[in-house]
mmCIF file of C-alpha atoms in Angstrom:
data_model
loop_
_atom_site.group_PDB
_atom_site.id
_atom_site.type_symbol
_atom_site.label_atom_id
_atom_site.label_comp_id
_atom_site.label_asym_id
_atom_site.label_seq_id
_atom_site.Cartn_x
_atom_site.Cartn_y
_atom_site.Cartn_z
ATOM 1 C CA UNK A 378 117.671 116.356 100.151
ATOM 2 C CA UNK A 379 115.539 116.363 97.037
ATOM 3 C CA UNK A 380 111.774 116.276 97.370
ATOM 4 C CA UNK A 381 109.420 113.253 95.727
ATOM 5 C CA UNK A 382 110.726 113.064 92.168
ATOM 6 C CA UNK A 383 107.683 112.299 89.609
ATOM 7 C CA UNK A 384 107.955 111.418 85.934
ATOM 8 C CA UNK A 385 107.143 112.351 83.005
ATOM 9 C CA UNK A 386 105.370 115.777 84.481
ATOM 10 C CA UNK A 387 102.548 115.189 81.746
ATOM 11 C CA UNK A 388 101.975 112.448 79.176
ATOM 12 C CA UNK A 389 100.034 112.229 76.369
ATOM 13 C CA UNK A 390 98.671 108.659 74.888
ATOM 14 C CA UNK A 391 96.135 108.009 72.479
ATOM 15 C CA UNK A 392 93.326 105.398 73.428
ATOM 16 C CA UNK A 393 94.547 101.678 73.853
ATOM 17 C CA UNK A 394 98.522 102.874 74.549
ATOM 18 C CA UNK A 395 100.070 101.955 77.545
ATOM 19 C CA UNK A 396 101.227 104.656 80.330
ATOM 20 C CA UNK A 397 103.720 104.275 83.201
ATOM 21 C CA UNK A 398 104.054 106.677 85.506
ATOM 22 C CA UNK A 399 107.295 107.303 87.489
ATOM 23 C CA UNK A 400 107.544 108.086 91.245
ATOM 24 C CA UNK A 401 110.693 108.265 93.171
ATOM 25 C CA UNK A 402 110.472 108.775 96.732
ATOM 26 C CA UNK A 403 112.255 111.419 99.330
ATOM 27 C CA UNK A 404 115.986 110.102 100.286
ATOM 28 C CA UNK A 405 115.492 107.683 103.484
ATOM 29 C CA UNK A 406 111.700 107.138 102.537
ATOM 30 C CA UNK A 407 110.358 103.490 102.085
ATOM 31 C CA UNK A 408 106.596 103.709 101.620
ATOM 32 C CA UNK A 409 104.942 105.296 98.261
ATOM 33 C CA UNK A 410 101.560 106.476 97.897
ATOM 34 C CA UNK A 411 99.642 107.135 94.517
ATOM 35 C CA UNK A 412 96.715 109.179 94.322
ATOM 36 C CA UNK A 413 94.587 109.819 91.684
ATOM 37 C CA UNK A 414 92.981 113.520 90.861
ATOM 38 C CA UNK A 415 90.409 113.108 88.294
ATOM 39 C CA UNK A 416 89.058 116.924 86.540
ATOM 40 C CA UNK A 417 87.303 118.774 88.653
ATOM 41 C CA UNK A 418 87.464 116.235 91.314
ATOM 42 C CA UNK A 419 89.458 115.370 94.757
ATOM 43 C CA UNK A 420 91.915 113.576 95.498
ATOM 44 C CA UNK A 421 91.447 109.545 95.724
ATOM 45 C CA UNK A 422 93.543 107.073 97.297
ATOM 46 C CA UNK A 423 94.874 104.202 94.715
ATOM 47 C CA UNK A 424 97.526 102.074 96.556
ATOM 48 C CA UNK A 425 100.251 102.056 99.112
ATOM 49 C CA UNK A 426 103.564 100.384 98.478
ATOM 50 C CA UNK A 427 106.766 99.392 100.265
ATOM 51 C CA UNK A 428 109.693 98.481 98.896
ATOM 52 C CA UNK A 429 108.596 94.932 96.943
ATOM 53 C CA UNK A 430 105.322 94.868 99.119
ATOM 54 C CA UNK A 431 101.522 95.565 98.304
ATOM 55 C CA UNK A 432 100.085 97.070 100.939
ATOM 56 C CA UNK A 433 96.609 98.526 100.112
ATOM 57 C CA UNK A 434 95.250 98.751 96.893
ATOM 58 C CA UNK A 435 91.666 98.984 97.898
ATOM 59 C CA UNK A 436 91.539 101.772 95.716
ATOM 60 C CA UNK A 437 93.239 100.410 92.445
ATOM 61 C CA UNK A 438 90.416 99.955 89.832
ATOM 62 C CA UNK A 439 89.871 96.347 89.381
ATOM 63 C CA UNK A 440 91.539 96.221 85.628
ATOM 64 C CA UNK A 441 93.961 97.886 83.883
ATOM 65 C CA UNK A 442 95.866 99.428 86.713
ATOM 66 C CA UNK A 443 98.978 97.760 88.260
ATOM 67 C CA UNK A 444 101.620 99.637 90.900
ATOM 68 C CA UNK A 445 105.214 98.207 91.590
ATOM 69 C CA UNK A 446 107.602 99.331 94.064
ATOM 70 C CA UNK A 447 110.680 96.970 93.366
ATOM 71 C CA UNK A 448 113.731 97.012 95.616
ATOM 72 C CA UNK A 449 115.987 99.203 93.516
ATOM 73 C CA UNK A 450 114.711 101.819 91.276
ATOM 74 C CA UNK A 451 111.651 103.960 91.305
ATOM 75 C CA UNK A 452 107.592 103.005 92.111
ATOM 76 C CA UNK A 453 105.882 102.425 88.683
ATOM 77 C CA UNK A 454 101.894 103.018 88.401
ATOM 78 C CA UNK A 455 100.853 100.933 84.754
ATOM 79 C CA UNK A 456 97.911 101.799 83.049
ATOM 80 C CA UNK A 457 97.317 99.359 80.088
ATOM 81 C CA UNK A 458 94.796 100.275 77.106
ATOM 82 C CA UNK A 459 94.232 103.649 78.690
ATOM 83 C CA UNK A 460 91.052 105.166 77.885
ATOM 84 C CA UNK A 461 89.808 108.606 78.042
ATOM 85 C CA UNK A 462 88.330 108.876 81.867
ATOM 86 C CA UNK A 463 91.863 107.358 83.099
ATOM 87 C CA UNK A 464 92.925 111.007 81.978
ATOM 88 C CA UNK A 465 93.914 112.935 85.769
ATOM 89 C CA UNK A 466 96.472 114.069 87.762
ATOM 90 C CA UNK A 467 98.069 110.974 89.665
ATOM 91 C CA UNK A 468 99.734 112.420 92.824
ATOM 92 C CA UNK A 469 102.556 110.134 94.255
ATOM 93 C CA UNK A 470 103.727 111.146 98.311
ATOM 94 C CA UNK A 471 106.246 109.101 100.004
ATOM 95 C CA UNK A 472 107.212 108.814 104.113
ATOM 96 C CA UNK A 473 109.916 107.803 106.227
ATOM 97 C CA UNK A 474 110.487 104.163 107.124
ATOM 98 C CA UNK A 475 108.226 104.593 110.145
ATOM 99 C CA UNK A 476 105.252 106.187 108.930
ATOM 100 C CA UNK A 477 104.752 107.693 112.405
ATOM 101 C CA UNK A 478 101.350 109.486 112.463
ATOM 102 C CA UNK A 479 101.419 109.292 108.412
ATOM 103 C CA UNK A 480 103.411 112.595 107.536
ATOM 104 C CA UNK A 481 103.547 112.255 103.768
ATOM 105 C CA UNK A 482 105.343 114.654 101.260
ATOM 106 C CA UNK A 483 103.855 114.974 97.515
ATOM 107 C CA UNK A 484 105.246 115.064 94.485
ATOM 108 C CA UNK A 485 104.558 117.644 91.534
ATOM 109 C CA UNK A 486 102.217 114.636 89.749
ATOM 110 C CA UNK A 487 102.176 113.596 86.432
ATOM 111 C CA UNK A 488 99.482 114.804 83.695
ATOM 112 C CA UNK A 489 97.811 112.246 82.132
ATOM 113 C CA UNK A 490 96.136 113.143 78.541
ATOM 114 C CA UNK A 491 94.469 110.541 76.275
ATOM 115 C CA UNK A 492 93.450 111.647 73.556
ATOM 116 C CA UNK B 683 78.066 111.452 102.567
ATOM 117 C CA UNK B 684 81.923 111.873 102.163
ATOM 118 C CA UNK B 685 83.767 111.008 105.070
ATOM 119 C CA UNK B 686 85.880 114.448 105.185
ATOM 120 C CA UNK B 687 83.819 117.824 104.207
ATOM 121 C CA UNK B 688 84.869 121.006 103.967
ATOM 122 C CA UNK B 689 83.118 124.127 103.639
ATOM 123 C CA UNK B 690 83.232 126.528 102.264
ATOM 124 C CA UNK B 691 83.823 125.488 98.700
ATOM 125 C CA UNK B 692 84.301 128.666 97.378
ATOM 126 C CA UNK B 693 85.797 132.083 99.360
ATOM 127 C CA UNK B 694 86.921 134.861 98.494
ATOM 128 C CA UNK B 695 88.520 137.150 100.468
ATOM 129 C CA UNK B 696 90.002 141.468 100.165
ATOM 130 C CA UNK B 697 93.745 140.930 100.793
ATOM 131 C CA UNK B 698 94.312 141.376 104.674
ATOM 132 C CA UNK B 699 91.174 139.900 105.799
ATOM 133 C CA UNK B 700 90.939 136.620 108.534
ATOM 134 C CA UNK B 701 90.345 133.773 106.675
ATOM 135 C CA UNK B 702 88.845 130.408 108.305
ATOM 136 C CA UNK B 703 88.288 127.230 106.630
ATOM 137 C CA UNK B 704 86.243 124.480 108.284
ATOM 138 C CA UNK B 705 87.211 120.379 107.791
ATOM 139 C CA UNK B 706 84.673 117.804 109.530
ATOM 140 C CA UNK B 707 85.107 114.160 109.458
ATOM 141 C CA UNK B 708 82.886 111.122 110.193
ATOM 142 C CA UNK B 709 86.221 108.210 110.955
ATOM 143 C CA UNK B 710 88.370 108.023 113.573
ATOM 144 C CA UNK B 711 91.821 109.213 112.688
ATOM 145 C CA UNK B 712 95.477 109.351 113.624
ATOM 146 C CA UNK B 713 96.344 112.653 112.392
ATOM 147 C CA UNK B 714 94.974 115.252 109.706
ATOM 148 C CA UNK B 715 96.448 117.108 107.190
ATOM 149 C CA UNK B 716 96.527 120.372 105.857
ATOM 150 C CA UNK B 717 97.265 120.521 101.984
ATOM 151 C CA UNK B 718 98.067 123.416 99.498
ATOM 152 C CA UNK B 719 97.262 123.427 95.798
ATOM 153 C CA UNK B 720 98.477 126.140 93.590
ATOM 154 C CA UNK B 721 97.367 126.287 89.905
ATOM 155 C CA UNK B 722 99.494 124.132 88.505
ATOM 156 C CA UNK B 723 98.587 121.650 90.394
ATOM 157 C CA UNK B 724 101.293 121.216 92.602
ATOM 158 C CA UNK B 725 100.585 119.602 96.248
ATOM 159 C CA UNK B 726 102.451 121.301 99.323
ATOM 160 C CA UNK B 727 102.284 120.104 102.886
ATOM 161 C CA UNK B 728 100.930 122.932 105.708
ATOM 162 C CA UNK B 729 100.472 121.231 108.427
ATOM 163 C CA UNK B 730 99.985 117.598 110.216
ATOM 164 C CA UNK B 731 98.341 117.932 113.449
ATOM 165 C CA UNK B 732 96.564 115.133 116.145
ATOM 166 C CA UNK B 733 95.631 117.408 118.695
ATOM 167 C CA UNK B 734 95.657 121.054 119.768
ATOM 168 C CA UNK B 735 97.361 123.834 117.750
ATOM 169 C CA UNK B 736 100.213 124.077 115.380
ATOM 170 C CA UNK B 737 101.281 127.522 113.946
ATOM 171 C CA UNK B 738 103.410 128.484 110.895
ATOM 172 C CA UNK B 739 103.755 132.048 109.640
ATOM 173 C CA UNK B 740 100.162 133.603 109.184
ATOM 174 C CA UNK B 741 98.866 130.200 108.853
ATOM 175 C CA UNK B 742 97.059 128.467 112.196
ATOM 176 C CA UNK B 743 95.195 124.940 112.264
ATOM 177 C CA UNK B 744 93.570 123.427 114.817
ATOM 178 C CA UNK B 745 91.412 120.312 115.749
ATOM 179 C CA UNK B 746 89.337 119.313 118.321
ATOM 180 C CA UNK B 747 89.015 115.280 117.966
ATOM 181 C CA UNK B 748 86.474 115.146 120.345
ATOM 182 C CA UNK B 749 84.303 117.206 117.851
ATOM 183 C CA UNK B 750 85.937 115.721 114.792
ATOM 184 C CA UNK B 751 86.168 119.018 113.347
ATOM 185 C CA UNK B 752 89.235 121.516 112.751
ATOM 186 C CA UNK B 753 89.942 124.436 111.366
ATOM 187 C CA UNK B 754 92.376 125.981 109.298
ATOM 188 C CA UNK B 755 93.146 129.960 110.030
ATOM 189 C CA UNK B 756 95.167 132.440 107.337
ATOM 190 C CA UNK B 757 95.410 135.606 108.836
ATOM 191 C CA UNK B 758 96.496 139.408 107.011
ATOM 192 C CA UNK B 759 95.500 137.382 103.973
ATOM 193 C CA UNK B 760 97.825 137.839 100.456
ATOM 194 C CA UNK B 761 96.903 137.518 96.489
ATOM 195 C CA UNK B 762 99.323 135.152 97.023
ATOM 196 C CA UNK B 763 97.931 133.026 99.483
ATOM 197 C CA UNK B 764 95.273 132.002 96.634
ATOM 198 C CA UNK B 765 95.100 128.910 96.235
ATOM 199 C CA UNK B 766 92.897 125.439 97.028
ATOM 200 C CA UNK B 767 93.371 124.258 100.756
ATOM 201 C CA UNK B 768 92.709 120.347 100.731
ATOM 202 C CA UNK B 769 91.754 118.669 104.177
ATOM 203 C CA UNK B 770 92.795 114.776 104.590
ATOM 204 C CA UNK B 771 92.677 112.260 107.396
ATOM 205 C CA UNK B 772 94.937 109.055 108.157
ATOM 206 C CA UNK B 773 92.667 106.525 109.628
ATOM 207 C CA UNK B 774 93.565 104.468 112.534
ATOM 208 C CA UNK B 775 92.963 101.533 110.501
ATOM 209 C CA UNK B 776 95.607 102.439 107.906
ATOM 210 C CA UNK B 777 98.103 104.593 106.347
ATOM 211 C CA UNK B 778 95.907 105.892 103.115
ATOM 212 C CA UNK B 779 94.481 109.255 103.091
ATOM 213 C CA UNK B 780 91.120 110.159 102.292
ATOM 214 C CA UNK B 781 90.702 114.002 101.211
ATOM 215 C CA UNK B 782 87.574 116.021 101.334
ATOM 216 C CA UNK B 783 87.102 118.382 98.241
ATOM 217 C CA UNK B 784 88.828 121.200 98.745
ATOM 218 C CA UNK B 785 88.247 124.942 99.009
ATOM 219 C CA UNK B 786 89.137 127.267 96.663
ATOM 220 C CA UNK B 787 90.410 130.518 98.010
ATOM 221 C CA UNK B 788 90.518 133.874 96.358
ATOM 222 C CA UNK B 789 92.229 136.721 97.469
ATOM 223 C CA UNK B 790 92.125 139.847 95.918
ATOM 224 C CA UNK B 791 94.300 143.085 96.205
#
């Protein structure tokens, strides 16, 4: 059973490009989690997803930012017009259909650069 | 104040020595997490825990909810074992985590 698949690993884009970063979840697993690890800095919740459902993105900046999880296919976190403080580590962890007491398994993130 | 601290920030430790980290938190919760990250970034799992004890290898956490505090034990610590150890809570009111800053843990041969 493969673990949380994330993609690309790191990604480079110059100011004003547009970045999507890949997450697919563990086998079985329909809630998706990103997090956002800016340098030198902890981990931050951005949004929770289930399969073609919003759940919380209280921590989604207001602009710019958009998160899909669609039915088939992997969960998507779009940054448009990227600027040079979006550049982090953005974590994505999925669990099981019943989140029972919230066990969540990472991925290996994806390295955002823009330059 | 951040809702999850941890402390120490910064440890180092001679390889074999008991190591304790310390995780208190201000919200009620539904479970707490143990994370691992290596350089490199990569996040690994230790240990989800609501109550008591859990044990894995040389690695021991426990909380006391009452207290709102746990604690995260390595002992006959290994270069190997260096490494940031991230403490995060699930709040009742939700599934999101929120993560206090880590400590970054230095063992040397």
């Amino acid at each position: 059973n493969a673990g949380v698949m994330q993609n690309p690993r790191h990604l480079v884009r110059r100011r004003g490009q547009e970045a999507r970063l890949r997450c697919s979840p563990m086998k079985g697993h329909s809630h998706v989690y990103w997090y956002r690890q800016l340098p030198e800095e902890g981990l931050k919740f951005m949004v929770y997803l289930q399969k073609e459902n919003i759940i919380d993105e209280s921590g989604m900046p207001k602009e710019r930012f958009s998160a899909e999880f669609p039915k088939e296919g992997p969960s998507i976190l779009r940054i448009q017009q990227v600027v040079r403080g979006d550049s982090a580590a953005y974590f994505c962890a999925s669990s099981p259909l019943q989140p029972i007491y919230n066990e969540q398994f990472f991925g290996p993130g994806t390295r955002l650069t823009v330059l | 104040k951040n809702e999850v601290e941890q402390s120490p920030q910064n440890l180092t430790a001679q390889e074999g020595e008991f190591i304790t980290i310390n995780c208190s938190y201000s919200v009620g919760i539904s479970a707490l997490h143990w994370l691992q990250q290596h350089p490199g970034g990569g996040i690994v799992s230790l240990f989800m825990l609501s109550s008591g004890k859990k044990k894995h290898g040389r690695l021991i956490a426990t909380i006391n909810i009452q207290e709102k505090h746990s604690s995260l034990h390595i002992t006959a610590s290994h270069p190997r074992d260096s490494a940031v150890y991230i403490c995060a809570v699930a709040e009742t009111s939700g599934s999101r985590l929120t993560f206090g800053e880590g400590t970054q843990l230095t063992v040397n041969p």
